[in-house]
CSV table of C-alpha atoms in Angstrom, one decimal:
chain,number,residue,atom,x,y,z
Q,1,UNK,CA,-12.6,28.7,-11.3
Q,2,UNK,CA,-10.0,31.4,-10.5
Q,3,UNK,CA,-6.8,30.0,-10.1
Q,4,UNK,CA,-3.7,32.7,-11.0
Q,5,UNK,CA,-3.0,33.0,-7.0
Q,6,UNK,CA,-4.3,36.7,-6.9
Q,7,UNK,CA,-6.4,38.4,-4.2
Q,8,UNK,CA,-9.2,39.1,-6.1
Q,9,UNK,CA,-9.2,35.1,-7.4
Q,10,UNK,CA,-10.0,34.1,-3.8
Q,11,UNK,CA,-12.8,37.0,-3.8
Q,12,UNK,CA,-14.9,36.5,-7.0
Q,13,UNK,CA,-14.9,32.6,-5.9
Q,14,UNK,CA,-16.5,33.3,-2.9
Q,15,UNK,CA,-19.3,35.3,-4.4
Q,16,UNK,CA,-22.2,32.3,-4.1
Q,17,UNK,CA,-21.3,31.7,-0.3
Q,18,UNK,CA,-21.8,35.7,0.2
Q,19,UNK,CA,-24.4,36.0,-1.6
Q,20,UNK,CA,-26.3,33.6,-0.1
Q,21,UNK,CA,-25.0,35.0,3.6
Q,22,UNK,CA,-26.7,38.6,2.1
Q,23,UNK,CA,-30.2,36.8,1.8
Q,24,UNK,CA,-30.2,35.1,4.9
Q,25,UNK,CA,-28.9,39.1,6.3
Q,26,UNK,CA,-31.9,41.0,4.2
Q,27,UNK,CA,-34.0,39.5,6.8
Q,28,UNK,CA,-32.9,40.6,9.4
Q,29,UNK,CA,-32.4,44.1,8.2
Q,30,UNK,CA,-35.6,44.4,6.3
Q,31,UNK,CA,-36.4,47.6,8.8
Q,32,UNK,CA,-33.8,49.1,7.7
Q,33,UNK,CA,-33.9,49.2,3.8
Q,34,UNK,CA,-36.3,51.2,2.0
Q,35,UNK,CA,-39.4,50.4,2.5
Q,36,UNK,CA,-42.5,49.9,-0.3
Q,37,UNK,CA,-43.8,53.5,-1.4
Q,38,UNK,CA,-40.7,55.6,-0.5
Q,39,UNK,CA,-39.1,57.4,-2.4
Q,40,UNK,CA,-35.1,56.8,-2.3
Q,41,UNK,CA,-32.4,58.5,-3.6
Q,42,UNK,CA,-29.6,55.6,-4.1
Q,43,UNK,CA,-25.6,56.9,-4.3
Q,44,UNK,CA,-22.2,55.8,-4.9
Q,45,UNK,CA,-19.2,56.8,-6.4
Q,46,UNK,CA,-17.6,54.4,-9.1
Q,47,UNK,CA,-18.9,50.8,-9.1
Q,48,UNK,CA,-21.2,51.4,-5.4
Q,49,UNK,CA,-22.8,53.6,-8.3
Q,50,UNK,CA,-23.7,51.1,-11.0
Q,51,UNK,CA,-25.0,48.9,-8.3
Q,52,UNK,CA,-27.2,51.7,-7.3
Q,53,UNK,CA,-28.6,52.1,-10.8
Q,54,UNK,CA,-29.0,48.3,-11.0
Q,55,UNK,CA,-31.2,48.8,-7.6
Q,56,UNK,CA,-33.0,51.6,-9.0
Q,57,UNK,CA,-34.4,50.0,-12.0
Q,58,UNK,CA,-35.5,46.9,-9.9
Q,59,UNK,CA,-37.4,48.6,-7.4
Q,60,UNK,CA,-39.2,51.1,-10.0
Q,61,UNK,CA,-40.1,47.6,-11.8
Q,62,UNK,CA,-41.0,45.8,-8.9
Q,63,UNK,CA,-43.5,48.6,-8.0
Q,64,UNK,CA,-41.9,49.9,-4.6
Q,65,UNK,CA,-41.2,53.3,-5.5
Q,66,UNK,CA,-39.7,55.9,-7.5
Q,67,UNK,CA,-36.1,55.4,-6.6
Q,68,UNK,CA,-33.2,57.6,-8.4
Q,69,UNK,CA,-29.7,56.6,-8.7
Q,70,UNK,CA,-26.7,59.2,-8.2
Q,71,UNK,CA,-23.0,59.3,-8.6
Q,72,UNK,CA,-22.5,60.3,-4.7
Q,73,UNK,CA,-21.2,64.1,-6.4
Q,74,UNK,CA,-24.3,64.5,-8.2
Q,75,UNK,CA,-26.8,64.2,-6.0
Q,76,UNK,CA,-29.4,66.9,-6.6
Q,77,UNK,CA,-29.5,67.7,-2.9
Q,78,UNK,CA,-32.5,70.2,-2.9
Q,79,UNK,CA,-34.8,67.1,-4.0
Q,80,UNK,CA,-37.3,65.3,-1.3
Q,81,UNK,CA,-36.7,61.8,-0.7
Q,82,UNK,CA,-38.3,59.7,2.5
Q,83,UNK,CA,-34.9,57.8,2.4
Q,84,UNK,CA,-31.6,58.0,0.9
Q,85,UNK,CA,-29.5,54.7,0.8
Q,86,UNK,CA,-25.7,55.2,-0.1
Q,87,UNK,CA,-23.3,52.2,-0.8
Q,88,UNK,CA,-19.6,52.4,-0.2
Q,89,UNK,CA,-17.1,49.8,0.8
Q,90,UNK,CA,-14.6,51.0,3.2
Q,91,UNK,CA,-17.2,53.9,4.3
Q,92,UNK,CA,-14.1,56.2,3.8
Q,93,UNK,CA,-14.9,57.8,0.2
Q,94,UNK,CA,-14.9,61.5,0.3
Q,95,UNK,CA,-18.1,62.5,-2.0
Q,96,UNK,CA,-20.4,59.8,-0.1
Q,97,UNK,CA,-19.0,61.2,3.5
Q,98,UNK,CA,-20.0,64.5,2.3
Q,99,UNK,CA,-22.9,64.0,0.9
Q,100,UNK,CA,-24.3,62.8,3.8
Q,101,UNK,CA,-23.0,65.6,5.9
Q,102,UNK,CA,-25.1,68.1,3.5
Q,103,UNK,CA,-28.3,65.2,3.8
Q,104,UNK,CA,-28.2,65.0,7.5
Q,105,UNK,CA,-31.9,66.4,9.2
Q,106,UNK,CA,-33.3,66.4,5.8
Q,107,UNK,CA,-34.3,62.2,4.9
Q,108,UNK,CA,-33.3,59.0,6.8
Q,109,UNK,CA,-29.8,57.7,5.4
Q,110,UNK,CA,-28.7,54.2,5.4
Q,111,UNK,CA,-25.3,53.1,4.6
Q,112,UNK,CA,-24.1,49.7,3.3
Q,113,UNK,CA,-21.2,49.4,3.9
Q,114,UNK,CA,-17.9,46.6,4.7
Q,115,UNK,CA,-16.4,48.4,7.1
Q,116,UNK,CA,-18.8,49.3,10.1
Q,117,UNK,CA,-16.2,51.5,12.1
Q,118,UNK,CA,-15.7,53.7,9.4
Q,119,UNK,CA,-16.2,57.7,8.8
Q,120,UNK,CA,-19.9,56.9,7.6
Q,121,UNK,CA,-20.9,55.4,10.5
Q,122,UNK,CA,-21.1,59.3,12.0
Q,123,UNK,CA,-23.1,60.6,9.3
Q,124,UNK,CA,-25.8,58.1,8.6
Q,125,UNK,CA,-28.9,57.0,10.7
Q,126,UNK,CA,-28.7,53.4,9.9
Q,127,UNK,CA,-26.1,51.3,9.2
Q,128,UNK,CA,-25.5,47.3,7.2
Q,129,UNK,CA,-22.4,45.9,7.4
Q,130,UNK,CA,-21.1,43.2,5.0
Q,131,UNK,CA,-18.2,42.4,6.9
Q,132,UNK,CA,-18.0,39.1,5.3
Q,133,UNK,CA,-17.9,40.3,1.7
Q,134,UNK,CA,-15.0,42.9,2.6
Q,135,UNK,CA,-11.9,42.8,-0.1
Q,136,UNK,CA,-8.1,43.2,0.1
Q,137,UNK,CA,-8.1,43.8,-3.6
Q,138,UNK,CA,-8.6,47.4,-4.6
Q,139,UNK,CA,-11.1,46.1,-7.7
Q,140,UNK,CA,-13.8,45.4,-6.1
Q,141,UNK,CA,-16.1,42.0,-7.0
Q,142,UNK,CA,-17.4,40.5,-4.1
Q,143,UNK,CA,-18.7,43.6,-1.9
Q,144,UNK,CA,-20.5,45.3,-4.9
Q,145,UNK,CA,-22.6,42.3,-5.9
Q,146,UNK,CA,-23.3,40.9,-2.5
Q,147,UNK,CA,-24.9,44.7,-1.5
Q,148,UNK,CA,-26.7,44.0,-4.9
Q,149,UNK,CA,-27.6,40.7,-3.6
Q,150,UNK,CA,-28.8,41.6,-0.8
Q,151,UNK,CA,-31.1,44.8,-1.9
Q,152,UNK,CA,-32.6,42.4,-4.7
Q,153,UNK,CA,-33.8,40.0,-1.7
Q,154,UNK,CA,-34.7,43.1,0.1
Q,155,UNK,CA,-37.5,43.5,-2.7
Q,156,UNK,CA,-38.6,39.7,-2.3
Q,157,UNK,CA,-36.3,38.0,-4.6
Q,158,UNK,CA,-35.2,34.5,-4.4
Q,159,UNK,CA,-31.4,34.2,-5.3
Q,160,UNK,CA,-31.6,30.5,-5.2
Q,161,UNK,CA,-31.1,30.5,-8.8
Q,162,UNK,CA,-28.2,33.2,-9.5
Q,163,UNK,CA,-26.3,31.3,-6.6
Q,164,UNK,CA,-26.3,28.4,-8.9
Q,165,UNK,CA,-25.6,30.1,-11.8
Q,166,UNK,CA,-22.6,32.1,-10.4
Q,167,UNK,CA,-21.2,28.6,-9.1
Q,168,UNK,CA,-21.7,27.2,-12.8
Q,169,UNK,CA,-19.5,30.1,-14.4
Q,170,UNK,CA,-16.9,30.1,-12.1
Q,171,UNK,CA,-16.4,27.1,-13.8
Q,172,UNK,CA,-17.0,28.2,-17.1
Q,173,UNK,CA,-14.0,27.8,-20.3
Q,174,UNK,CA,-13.3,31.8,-20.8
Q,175,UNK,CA,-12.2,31.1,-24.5
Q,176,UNK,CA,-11.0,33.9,-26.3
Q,177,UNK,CA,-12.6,37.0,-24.4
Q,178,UNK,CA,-9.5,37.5,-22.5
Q,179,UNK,CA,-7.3,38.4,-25.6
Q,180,UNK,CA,-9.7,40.5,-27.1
Q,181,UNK,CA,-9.1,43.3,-28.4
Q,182,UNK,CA,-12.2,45.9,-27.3
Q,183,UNK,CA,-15.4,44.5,-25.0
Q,184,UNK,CA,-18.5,46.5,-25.0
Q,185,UNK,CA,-21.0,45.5,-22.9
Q,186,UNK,CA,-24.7,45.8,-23.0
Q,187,UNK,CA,-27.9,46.0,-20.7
Q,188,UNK,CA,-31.3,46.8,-20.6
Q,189,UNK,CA,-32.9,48.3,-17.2
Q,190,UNK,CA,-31.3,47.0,-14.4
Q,191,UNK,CA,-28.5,45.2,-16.7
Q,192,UNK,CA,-27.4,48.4,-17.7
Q,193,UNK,CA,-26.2,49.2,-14.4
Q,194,UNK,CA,-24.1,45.7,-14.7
Q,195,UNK,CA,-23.1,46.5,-18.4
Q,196,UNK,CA,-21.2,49.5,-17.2
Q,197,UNK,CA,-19.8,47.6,-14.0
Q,198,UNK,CA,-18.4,44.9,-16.2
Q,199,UNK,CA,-16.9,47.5,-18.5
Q,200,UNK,CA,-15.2,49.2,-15.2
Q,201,UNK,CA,-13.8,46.0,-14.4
Q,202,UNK,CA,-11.9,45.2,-17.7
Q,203,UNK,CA,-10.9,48.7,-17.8
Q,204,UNK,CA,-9.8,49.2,-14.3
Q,205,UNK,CA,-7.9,45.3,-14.5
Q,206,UNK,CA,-6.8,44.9,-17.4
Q,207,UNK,CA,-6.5,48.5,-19.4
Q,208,UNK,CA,-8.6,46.7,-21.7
Q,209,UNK,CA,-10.9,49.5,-24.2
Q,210,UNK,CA,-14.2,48.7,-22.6
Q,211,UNK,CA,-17.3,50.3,-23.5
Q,212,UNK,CA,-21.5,50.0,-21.8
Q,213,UNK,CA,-24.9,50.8,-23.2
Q,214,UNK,CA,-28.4,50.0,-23.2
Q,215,UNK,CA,-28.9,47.7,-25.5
Q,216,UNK,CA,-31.2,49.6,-28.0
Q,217,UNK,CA,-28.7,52.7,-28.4
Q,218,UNK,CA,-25.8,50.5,-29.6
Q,219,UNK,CA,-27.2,50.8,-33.0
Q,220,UNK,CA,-27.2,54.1,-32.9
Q,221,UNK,CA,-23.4,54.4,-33.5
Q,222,UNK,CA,-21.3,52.4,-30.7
Q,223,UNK,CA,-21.8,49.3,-33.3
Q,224,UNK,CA,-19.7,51.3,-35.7
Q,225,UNK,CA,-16.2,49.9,-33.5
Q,226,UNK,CA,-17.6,45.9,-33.7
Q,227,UNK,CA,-15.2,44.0,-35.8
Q,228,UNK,CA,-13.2,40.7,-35.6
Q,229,UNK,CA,-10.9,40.5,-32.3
Q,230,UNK,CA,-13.7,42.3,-30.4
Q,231,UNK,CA,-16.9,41.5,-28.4
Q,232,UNK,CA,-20.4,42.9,-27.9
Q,233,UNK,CA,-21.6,41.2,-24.9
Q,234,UNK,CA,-25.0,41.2,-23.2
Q,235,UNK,CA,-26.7,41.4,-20.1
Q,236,UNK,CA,-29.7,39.6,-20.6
Q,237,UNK,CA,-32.2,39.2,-23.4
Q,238,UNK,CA,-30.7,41.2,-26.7
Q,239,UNK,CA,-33.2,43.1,-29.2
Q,240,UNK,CA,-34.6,41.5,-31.8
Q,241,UNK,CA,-31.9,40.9,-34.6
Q,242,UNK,CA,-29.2,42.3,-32.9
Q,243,UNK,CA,-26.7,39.5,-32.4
Q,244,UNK,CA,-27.3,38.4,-36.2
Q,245,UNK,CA,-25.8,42.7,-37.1
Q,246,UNK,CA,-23.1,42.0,-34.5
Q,247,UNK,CA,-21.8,39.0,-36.3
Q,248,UNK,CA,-22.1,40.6,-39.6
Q,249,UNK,CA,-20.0,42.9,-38.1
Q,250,UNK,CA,-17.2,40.5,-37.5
Q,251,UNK,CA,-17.5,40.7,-34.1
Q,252,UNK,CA,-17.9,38.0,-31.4
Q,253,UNK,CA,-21.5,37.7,-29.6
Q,254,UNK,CA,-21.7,36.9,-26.0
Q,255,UNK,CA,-25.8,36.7,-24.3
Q,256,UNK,CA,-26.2,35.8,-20.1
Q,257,UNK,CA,-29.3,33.7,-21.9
Q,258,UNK,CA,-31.2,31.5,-19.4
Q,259,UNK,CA,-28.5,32.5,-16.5
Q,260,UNK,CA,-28.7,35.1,-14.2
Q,261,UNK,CA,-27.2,38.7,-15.0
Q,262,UNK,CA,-25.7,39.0,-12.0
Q,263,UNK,CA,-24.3,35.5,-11.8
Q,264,UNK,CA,-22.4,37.1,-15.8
Q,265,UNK,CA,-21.0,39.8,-14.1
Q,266,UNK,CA,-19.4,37.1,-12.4
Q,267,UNK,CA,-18.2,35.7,-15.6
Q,268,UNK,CA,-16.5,39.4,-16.9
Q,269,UNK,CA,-14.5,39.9,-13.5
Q,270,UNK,CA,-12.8,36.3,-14.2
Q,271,UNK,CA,-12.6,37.8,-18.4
Q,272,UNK,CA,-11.0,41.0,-16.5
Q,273,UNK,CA,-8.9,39.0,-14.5
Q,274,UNK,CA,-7.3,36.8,-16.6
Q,275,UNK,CA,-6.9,39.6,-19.6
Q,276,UNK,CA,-4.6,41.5,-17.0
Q,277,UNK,CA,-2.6,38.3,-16.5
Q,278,UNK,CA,-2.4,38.2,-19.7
Q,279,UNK,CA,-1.0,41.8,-20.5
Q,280,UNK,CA,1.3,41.0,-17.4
Q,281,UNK,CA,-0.4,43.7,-15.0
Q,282,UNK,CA,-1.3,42.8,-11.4
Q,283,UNK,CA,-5.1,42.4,-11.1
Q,284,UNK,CA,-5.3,43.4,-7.1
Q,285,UNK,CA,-3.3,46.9,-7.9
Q,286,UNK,CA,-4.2,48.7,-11.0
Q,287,UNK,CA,-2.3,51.5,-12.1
Q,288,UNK,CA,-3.2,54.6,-10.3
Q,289,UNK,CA,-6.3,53.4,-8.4
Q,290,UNK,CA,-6.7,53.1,-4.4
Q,291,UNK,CA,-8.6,51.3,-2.3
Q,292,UNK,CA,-10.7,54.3,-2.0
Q,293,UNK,CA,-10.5,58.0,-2.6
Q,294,UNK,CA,-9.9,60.3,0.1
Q,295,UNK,CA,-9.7,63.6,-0.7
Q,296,UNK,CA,-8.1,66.6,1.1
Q,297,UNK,CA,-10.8,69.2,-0.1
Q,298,UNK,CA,-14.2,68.3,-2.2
């Protein structure tokens, strides 16, 4: 368990309690969400985005729909979609504002959000508020993986089990990963989106070189960088054979195995943490990063 006195300590700790707060919430918002056989556009700008492509892929898999994910400035607005679902924590960011300015008439829009009072409360239909998962941290942890938690309920999940697991790795002996040297982390369908996430964090924490893939494309040249002092770490089940090149490589091998993905992200935010303590940078304020970006003109 967290335990250098920092903001975002107190924030990834609490991840189990909110996430189980989120599935009690899906409930009652079920109306709300995408339903089955819409199609949904999904938006965000930095890690709102990677939980949007986690979404994605789960809902394509689970059968409700074809559901794209968008960075919020890349949204292909001349597309149909029956709903568009943006995530953004303070409901201040300037490309998810905006986007739903250009949206508005066109599709429903929902917005989850931490911050119900905020700018995107004017430009969106519906609104869920995860008040309880808001951060005073400008990395964000808790508030990006309890919107996940809560869409993954929203398509009948049980998070029983990642509750559990997230509990077990906040307890969890870190090792070495802190001090190494490069991470790249690894996913396949709705992993990926977490593989990039826990690369952000480490990146925007720590300045640590941080790199994300699916899984199957790191052969084809990222494993070129693996070499003793760094990491390949995966989200999931890896491909056939590839640990056994990783280690041949000289690098060190890291799987989620039997626990949940979700519950690993968990896992790299305390890696990110404490490898910023360890360079002597402040976790809660990374250099030249704000709590959100606001921007005079798009």
């Amino acid at each position: 368990m967290a335990s250098g006195g920092y903001l975002v300590d107190g924030e990834i700790d609490s991840q189990p309690e909110c996430w189980s707060r989120a599935s009690e919430l899906a409930r009652e918002v079920a109306g709300v969400l995408p339903a089955r056989g819409e199609r949904v556009a999904v938006a965000g700008c930095g890690t709102s985005w990677f939980m949007a492509m986690a979404y994605a892929a789960l809902r394509e898999a689970a059968g409700h729909g074809e559901t794209d994910a968008f960075p919020a400035s890349e949204v292909p607005t001349g597309r149909s979609y029956d709903r568009v679902l943006v995530i953004t924590r303070s409901g201040t960011t300037t490309e998810v504002v905006e986007l739903l300015r250009q949206l508005r008439g066109t599709a429903p829009a929902v917005a989850i959000t931490a911050v119900p009072d905020a700018p995107i409360a004017e430009v969106c239909d519906e609104l869920v508020a995860l008040e309880f998962a808001d951060e005073q941290s400008v990395v964000q942890t808790r508030f990006a993986t309890t919107a996940l938690a809560l869409l993954r309920v929203s398509l009948g999940e049980d998070l029983t089990g990642a509750v559990a697991d997230a509990r077990a790795v906040l307890e969890a002996d870190l090792g070495a990963l802190p001090a190494a040297e490069q991470i790249t982390f690894l996913g396949s369908g709705w992993t990926v989106g977490l593989a990039h996430e826990a690369a952000l964090k480490v990146r925007e924490a720590a300045g640590l070189w941080s790199e994300a893939y699916p899984a199957m494309e790191y052969r084809h040249g990222p494993i070129s960088i693996a070499e003793p002092g760094r990491a390949t770490w995966m989200f999931g089940e890896p491909p056939t054979g590839l640990a056994d090149e990783v280690a041949a490589a000289g690098a060190d091998f890291l799987a989620s195995g039997q626990r949940d993905p979700m519950a690993h992200l968990v896992l790299a935010q305390r890696v990110a943490v404490a490898a910023a303590v360890q360079r002597e940078l402040d976790p809660d304020r990374p250099r030249n990063l704000t709590r959100s970006i606001i921007l005079d003109q798009v």
